[in-house]
Every structure is written in structure tokens, then in C-alpha cells.
Short mmCIF file of C-alpha atoms in Angstrom, two decimals:
data_model
loop_
_atom_site.label_atom_id
_atom_site.label_comp_id
_atom_site.label_asym_id
_atom_site.label_seq_id
_atom_site.Cartn_x
_atom_site.Cartn_y
_atom_site.Cartn_z
CA MET A 164 191.56 21.46 -27.28
CA ASP A 165 193.09 25.04 -28.09
CA SER A 166 191.19 28.09 -28.83
CA ASN A 167 191.80 27.93 -32.66
CA GLY A 168 190.01 24.82 -32.52
CA SER A 169 193.03 22.30 -33.12
CA SER A 170 195.20 20.75 -30.90
CA ASP A 171 198.72 19.70 -30.15
CA PRO A 172 198.32 16.08 -28.95
CA TYR A 173 200.76 13.51 -27.85
CA VAL A 174 200.56 10.40 -25.96
CA LYS A 175 201.90 9.00 -22.83
CA ALA A 176 202.61 5.60 -21.76
CA ASN A 177 202.74 3.99 -18.18
CA LEU A 178 202.83 0.48 -16.68
CA LEU A 179 200.34 0.13 -13.72
CA PRO A 180 200.60 -0.56 -11.09
CA GLY A 181 203.71 1.36 -10.10
CA ALA A 182 203.50 4.38 -12.43
CA SER A 183 206.55 6.56 -12.31
CA LYS A 184 208.73 8.61 -13.93
CA ALA A 185 211.07 5.31 -14.80
CA ASN A 186 208.39 3.83 -16.66
CA LYS A 187 206.80 6.79 -18.40
CA LEU A 188 207.24 6.88 -22.11
CA ARG A 189 205.91 9.46 -24.45
CA THR A 190 205.66 10.25 -28.10
CA LYS A 191 206.66 13.72 -29.86
CA THR A 192 204.01 16.41 -29.97
CA LEU A 193 202.12 16.69 -33.38
CA HIS A 194 201.02 20.55 -33.87
CA ASN A 195 197.78 22.03 -35.19
CA THR A 196 195.87 18.53 -35.72
CA LEU A 197 192.61 16.72 -34.67
CA LYS A 198 193.82 13.59 -36.47
CA PRO A 199 197.55 12.75 -35.50
CA MET A 200 199.47 9.90 -36.75
CA TRP A 201 202.56 9.37 -35.01
CA ASN A 202 203.92 6.16 -36.19
CA GLU A 203 206.26 5.62 -33.19
CA THR A 204 207.32 2.67 -31.34
CA LEU A 205 207.67 2.85 -27.53
CA THR A 206 209.75 0.02 -25.92
CA TYR A 207 209.57 -1.26 -22.33
CA TYR A 208 212.58 -3.18 -21.42
CA GLY A 209 212.71 -5.69 -18.45
CA VAL A 210 209.02 -6.97 -18.59
CA THR A 211 208.73 -10.13 -16.54
CA LYS A 212 206.10 -12.86 -17.08
CA GLU A 213 204.79 -11.68 -13.48
CA ASP A 214 204.45 -8.34 -15.29
CA MET A 215 202.50 -9.99 -18.32
CA VAL A 216 200.05 -11.27 -15.74
CA ARG A 217 199.37 -8.45 -13.57
CA LYS A 218 200.32 -5.11 -15.22
CA THR A 219 198.08 -3.10 -17.27
CA LEU A 220 199.56 -0.47 -20.12
CA ARG A 221 197.61 2.81 -19.66
CA LEU A 222 197.99 5.28 -22.52
CA SER A 223 196.84 8.84 -22.15
CA VAL A 224 196.34 11.51 -25.14
CA CYS A 225 197.32 14.92 -24.08
CA ASP A 226 196.91 18.40 -25.55
CA GLU A 227 200.34 20.25 -25.17
CA ASP A 228 200.05 23.96 -23.86
CA LYS A 229 203.33 25.97 -23.90
CA PHE A 230 201.76 28.85 -21.53
CA GLY A 231 199.99 26.39 -19.19
CA ARG A 232 198.76 22.99 -17.74
CA ASN A 233 198.75 20.41 -20.65
CA ASP A 234 195.16 19.24 -21.03
CA PHE A 235 194.31 15.64 -20.46
CA LEU A 236 192.03 14.64 -23.35
CA GLY A 237 191.49 10.72 -22.56
CA GLU A 238 193.14 7.41 -22.08
CA ILE A 239 192.94 3.58 -22.80
CA ARG A 240 193.93 0.76 -20.62
CA VAL A 241 195.29 -2.66 -22.26
CA PRO A 242 195.84 -5.55 -19.73
CA LEU A 243 199.08 -7.09 -20.86
CA LYS A 244 197.74 -10.45 -20.36
CA LYS A 245 195.73 -10.06 -23.52
CA LEU A 246 198.91 -9.88 -25.40
CA SER A 247 200.63 -13.08 -26.86
CA PRO A 248 204.64 -13.29 -27.18
CA ASN A 249 206.12 -12.16 -30.69
CA GLN A 250 202.79 -11.58 -31.98
CA THR A 251 201.73 -7.99 -32.81
CA LYS A 252 197.81 -6.88 -31.69
CA ALA A 253 196.23 -3.92 -33.05
CA PHE A 254 193.45 -2.34 -30.85
CA ASN A 255 190.91 0.18 -31.87
CA ILE A 256 189.52 1.51 -28.87
CA CYS A 257 187.53 4.99 -27.77
CA LEU A 258 189.26 7.23 -25.26
CA GLU A 259 187.95 7.54 -21.96
CA LYS A 260 188.12 9.90 -19.08
CA PRO A 261 188.59 8.05 -15.82
CA LEU A 262 186.94 9.09 -12.44
CA LEU A 263 189.12 11.35 -10.54
CA LYS A 264 189.17 12.11 -7.13
CA LYS A 265 190.55 15.48 -5.44
CA ARG A 266 193.16 14.93 -3.19
CA PRO A 267 193.52 18.13 -1.12
CA SER A 268 196.86 16.90 0.70
CA THR A 269 198.52 17.30 -2.73
CA MET A 270 197.89 21.12 -3.38
CA ASN A 271 201.00 22.55 -1.96
CA ALA A 272 203.05 19.65 -3.29
CA VAL A 273 201.91 20.06 -7.24
CA ARG A 274 203.36 22.66 -9.28
CA GLY A 275 202.31 23.19 -12.82
CA MET A 276 200.11 19.98 -12.88
CA SER A 277 196.56 19.05 -12.08
CA VAL A 278 195.61 18.50 -8.66
CA TYR A 279 193.19 15.89 -9.57
CA GLU A 280 194.57 12.41 -9.40
CA GLU A 281 193.30 8.92 -10.27
CA ASP A 282 191.74 7.13 -7.19
CA SER A 283 193.09 3.58 -7.93
CA GLY A 284 192.90 2.24 -4.46
CA GLU A 285 195.97 0.31 -4.87
CA VAL A 286 199.29 1.09 -3.44
CA PRO A 287 202.08 -0.90 -5.42
CA ALA A 288 205.31 -2.56 -3.69
CA GLU A 289 208.24 -0.66 -4.03
CA GLU A 290 210.22 -1.39 -7.11
CA ARG A 291 213.82 -0.99 -7.32
CA GLY A 292 214.30 -1.60 -11.02
CA ARG A 293 215.69 -4.08 -13.10
CA ILE A 294 218.91 -4.84 -14.72
CA LEU A 295 219.93 -7.10 -17.68
CA ILE A 296 223.21 -9.34 -17.20
CA SER A 297 225.31 -11.61 -19.52
CA LEU A 298 227.17 -14.63 -18.11
CA CYS A 299 229.51 -16.75 -19.94
CA TYR A 300 232.12 -18.99 -19.11
CA SER A 301 234.79 -19.00 -21.59
CA SER A 302 236.79 -22.29 -22.20
CA GLN A 303 239.42 -20.70 -24.29
CA LYS A 304 240.02 -17.66 -21.95
CA GLN A 305 239.10 -19.95 -18.81
CA GLY A 306 237.50 -17.79 -17.08
CA LEU A 307 233.87 -15.96 -16.60
CA ILE A 308 232.93 -13.00 -18.72
CA VAL A 309 230.18 -10.72 -17.13
CA GLY A 310 228.30 -8.30 -19.36
CA ILE A 311 226.24 -5.46 -17.84
CA LEU A 312 224.18 -4.76 -20.43
CA ARG A 313 221.19 -2.36 -19.39
CA CYS A 314 218.78 -1.53 -16.15
CA ALA A 315 215.17 -0.73 -16.65
CA HIS A 316 212.97 1.53 -14.22
CA LEU A 317 215.32 2.14 -11.73
CA ALA A 318 214.46 4.01 -8.54
CA ALA A 319 214.69 7.78 -8.55
CA MET A 320 217.29 8.75 -6.18
CA ASP A 321 218.13 12.55 -6.68
CA SER A 322 215.81 15.56 -6.10
CA ASN A 323 215.41 15.99 -10.12
CA GLY A 324 213.46 12.62 -10.06
CA TYR A 325 216.48 10.93 -12.01
CA SER A 326 219.59 9.16 -10.83
CA ASP A 327 223.03 8.87 -12.07
CA PRO A 328 223.68 5.19 -11.88
CA PHE A 329 226.61 2.77 -12.31
CA VAL A 330 226.98 -0.99 -11.57
CA LYS A 331 229.63 -2.48 -9.26
CA ILE A 332 230.12 -6.52 -9.30
CA PHE A 333 232.13 -8.42 -6.98
CA LEU A 334 232.91 -12.02 -6.96
CA ARG A 335 233.32 -13.66 -3.41
CA PRO A 336 234.66 -15.34 -1.47
CA ASP A 337 237.35 -12.29 -2.02
CA MET A 338 239.61 -12.63 -4.55
CA GLY A 339 240.95 -9.63 -3.71
CA LYS A 340 241.20 -6.34 -5.93
CA LYS A 341 240.78 -8.49 -9.07
CA SER A 342 237.42 -9.41 -7.76
CA LYS A 343 236.15 -5.81 -8.14
CA TYR A 344 234.79 -4.02 -11.13
CA LYS A 345 232.32 -1.04 -11.83
CA THR A 346 230.83 0.29 -14.89
CA THR A 347 230.97 4.02 -15.90
CA VAL A 348 228.19 6.50 -14.64
CA ARG A 349 225.19 7.26 -17.06
CA LYS A 350 224.05 10.78 -16.03
CA LYS A 351 220.43 11.61 -15.44
CA THR A 352 218.61 8.26 -16.52
CA LEU A 353 216.41 5.73 -14.88
CA ASN A 354 216.72 3.31 -17.85
CA PRO A 355 220.67 3.25 -18.38
CA GLU A 356 222.36 1.16 -21.21
CA PHE A 357 225.80 -0.01 -20.34
CA ASN A 358 226.74 -2.71 -22.59
CA GLU A 359 230.26 -3.08 -20.87
CA GLU A 360 232.10 -6.55 -20.11
CA PHE A 361 234.09 -7.62 -17.48
CA PHE A 362 236.48 -10.63 -17.05
CA TYR A 363 237.21 -13.15 -13.97
CA GLU A 364 240.13 -15.49 -14.61
CA ILE A 365 238.90 -18.62 -12.76
CA ARG A 366 238.56 -22.24 -13.33
CA GLN A 367 235.08 -23.53 -13.84
CA ASP A 368 235.35 -25.93 -10.78
CA GLU A 369 236.29 -22.96 -8.75
CA LEU A 370 233.90 -20.77 -10.18
CA ALA A 371 230.92 -22.90 -8.95
CA LYS A 372 231.88 -22.09 -5.46
CA LYS A 373 231.68 -18.43 -5.89
CA THR A 374 228.93 -15.84 -5.77
CA LEU A 375 228.62 -13.07 -8.01
CA PHE A 376 227.26 -9.86 -6.19
CA VAL A 377 225.74 -7.22 -8.71
CA SER A 378 224.48 -3.87 -7.09
CA VAL A 379 223.46 -0.75 -8.87
CA TRP A 380 224.27 2.75 -7.24
CA ASP A 381 223.57 6.58 -7.96
CA TYR A 382 226.68 8.64 -8.44
CA ASP A 383 226.66 11.67 -6.05
CA LEU A 384 229.66 14.13 -6.42
CA GLY A 385 231.55 14.87 -3.22
CA MET A 386 229.08 12.69 -1.09
CA SER A 387 228.35 9.01 -0.52
CA ASN A 388 226.98 7.19 -3.57
CA ASP A 389 223.30 6.01 -2.86
CA PHE A 390 222.44 2.11 -3.28
CA ILE A 391 219.62 1.61 -5.44
CA GLY A 392 219.29 -2.26 -5.51
CA GLY A 393 221.01 -5.33 -6.21
CA ILE A 394 221.28 -9.26 -6.74
CA GLN A 395 223.64 -12.38 -6.17
CA LEU A 396 224.13 -14.89 -8.65
CA GLY A 397 225.43 -18.23 -7.02
CA ILE A 398 224.66 -21.75 -5.61
CA ASN A 399 222.98 -20.06 -2.53
CA SER A 400 220.42 -18.09 -4.85
CA LYS A 401 217.21 -18.95 -5.73
CA GLY A 402 214.62 -18.96 -8.60
CA ASP A 403 215.75 -17.20 -11.70
CA GLN A 404 218.85 -16.00 -10.17
CA LEU A 405 219.92 -19.55 -9.34
CA ARG A 406 218.74 -20.73 -12.66
CA HIS A 407 220.88 -18.10 -14.36
CA TRP A 408 223.83 -19.35 -12.57
CA PHE A 409 223.30 -22.79 -13.46
CA GLN A 410 222.68 -22.09 -17.14
CA CYS A 411 226.06 -20.46 -17.19
CA LEU A 412 228.05 -23.12 -15.61
CA LYS A 413 225.96 -25.89 -17.79
CA ASN A 414 226.48 -24.36 -21.30
CA LYS A 415 230.14 -23.13 -21.79
CA ASP A 416 231.06 -20.58 -24.18
CA GLN A 417 227.47 -19.49 -24.51
CA PRO A 418 226.25 -16.08 -23.38
CA VAL A 419 223.38 -16.45 -21.16
CA GLU A 420 221.17 -13.10 -20.97
CA GLN A 421 218.38 -12.83 -18.30
CA TRP A 422 216.89 -9.85 -16.69
CA HIS A 423 216.72 -9.62 -12.77
CA ALA A 424 214.55 -7.57 -10.29
CA LEU A 425 216.77 -5.72 -7.99
CA THR A 426 216.28 -6.01 -4.00
CA ASN A 427 217.03 -3.49 -1.33
CA ASP A 428 218.86 -5.81 0.39
CA SER A 429 222.54 -4.23 0.80
CA ALA A 430 224.14 -6.39 3.43
CA GLU A 431 226.28 -8.15 1.19
CA LEU A 432 226.53 -5.41 -1.90
CA SER A 433 228.16 -2.28 -0.36
CA ASP A 434 231.89 -1.48 -0.25
#
């Protein structure tokens, strides 16, 4: 609260475990009010069924201070398993202040931020991010249409806490130069939107023997690009990736969209 008895509140949203800049959303700041009404919608893309079981939404209310550290006012936590698909649910919950533990090791690393951190006791597994891909075999064009739609929660590769992501795709066994495509680069974002399509002219029976490699990279001018993560779609894939490939082959002329978690296995995905 400010010295004038009012406040400049805003709300931050994080998905736990694994809170990072990639999955942090926030509202605008409302000035000089103790009764804020935002009426904003914050959207998370790439939330999986597994996330709905194990993740929790944390909403933190803070007071913005232009000349110092923002003040933490309180938070609420909502396990995603309390929600139902395609149903809006309202919550009326009092804000709480969690128990905090001082971590001296962070004293020299933190600038302009509180040196008190939440003692959650859990270390989340490394997440590379997710990618939304559309596949469609066109009987009219006699080929595969690959849509690179967007990515979410990408790992930050640059020192500014962001990445400059782009996506490369390869159809293998090698079809020569016609097998390689890449999207444009999106600057300084961990949640890029591409909405780009690429076409492979290939018979359906031949396509069944191919594997589509999709990789996400961080563009670095004058340096080697950094590999963020990738997936492969084909007969030798497993789980959701294999199901997506089969759905594409089974349902001609119908675009099939699906989110996929990126992995750190770059053996088949680099140039």
C-alpha cells in the first residue's frame, strides 16, 4: 500500500511447478484504488491433460512502485484439477501470504527484487516448451500440408531472459532440398505465434514411410543458433506424436491440430 493510503495493484499468474518467465502472465496496473476491477482474460496455450492433473495456478496481487520494489500483497492458488473442460468456474477466495524462507545465496544475484523466496521444496523437471502443429494430407494437391501454428512456454536461451525463436522442419529419409523448411524468426518472445504452412508433394503411401522432424531454435546473429527442443512425427514415434501421425494418414483432407511437448534430444534434429 502507498503512503497516500491507496494502491496501484496488478495481478501476476504462474503455473506451478515450473514457474518461469515463459508462463508468467499479468494484468495491467490500475492506479490509486483499493477496489480494482480488471475484467481481463489471461490465456495459457499448450495446457495438456497431464498439466490439468498436476499443475496449480498461482495468482499474486502486487502493488506497483515506480521508484522502488513492487510490494507483494497476497496470493491464491487453484489446482487445475478443480476445473472442468469448457466450463467457466468462479472463485471467491481471500488472499493469503505464503510462508517465505530467506535464501542468502541469492543475495548477489537479485537486483530490484525481493531476496525472500517461496520454499516450495520441489524442483520441477526441465521443460523445453510446447509446439502446436497442424497436419493435413491433401488428396487434391497430392501432398502433406504442415502448419506451424505457435509455441508456448519455450526455454529462455538469451541473457535477457527471452529467445528469438524459429522452427525448422525436415521430412526424412532425405528428399533433398525440398525436404527442408523454416519459419520466420519471432523476436524476444517465449510464446511465439507463427501461423505458417509448408507443403510436401508426396504420395500418401510414400508418406507413411517418412518421418517429420520438427525443431525449435533460438536465432543468434553472427553465432550458432541455439537448439531449444524438438519432436518427431512418424511410424517410429510414440504416444501423442504417433497418434497425431496416424490421424493425419487416416483422415485425408482434414487438418489435425495437436500440441506436443518439446524434448532436448537433438541427435536427429540439427542440420
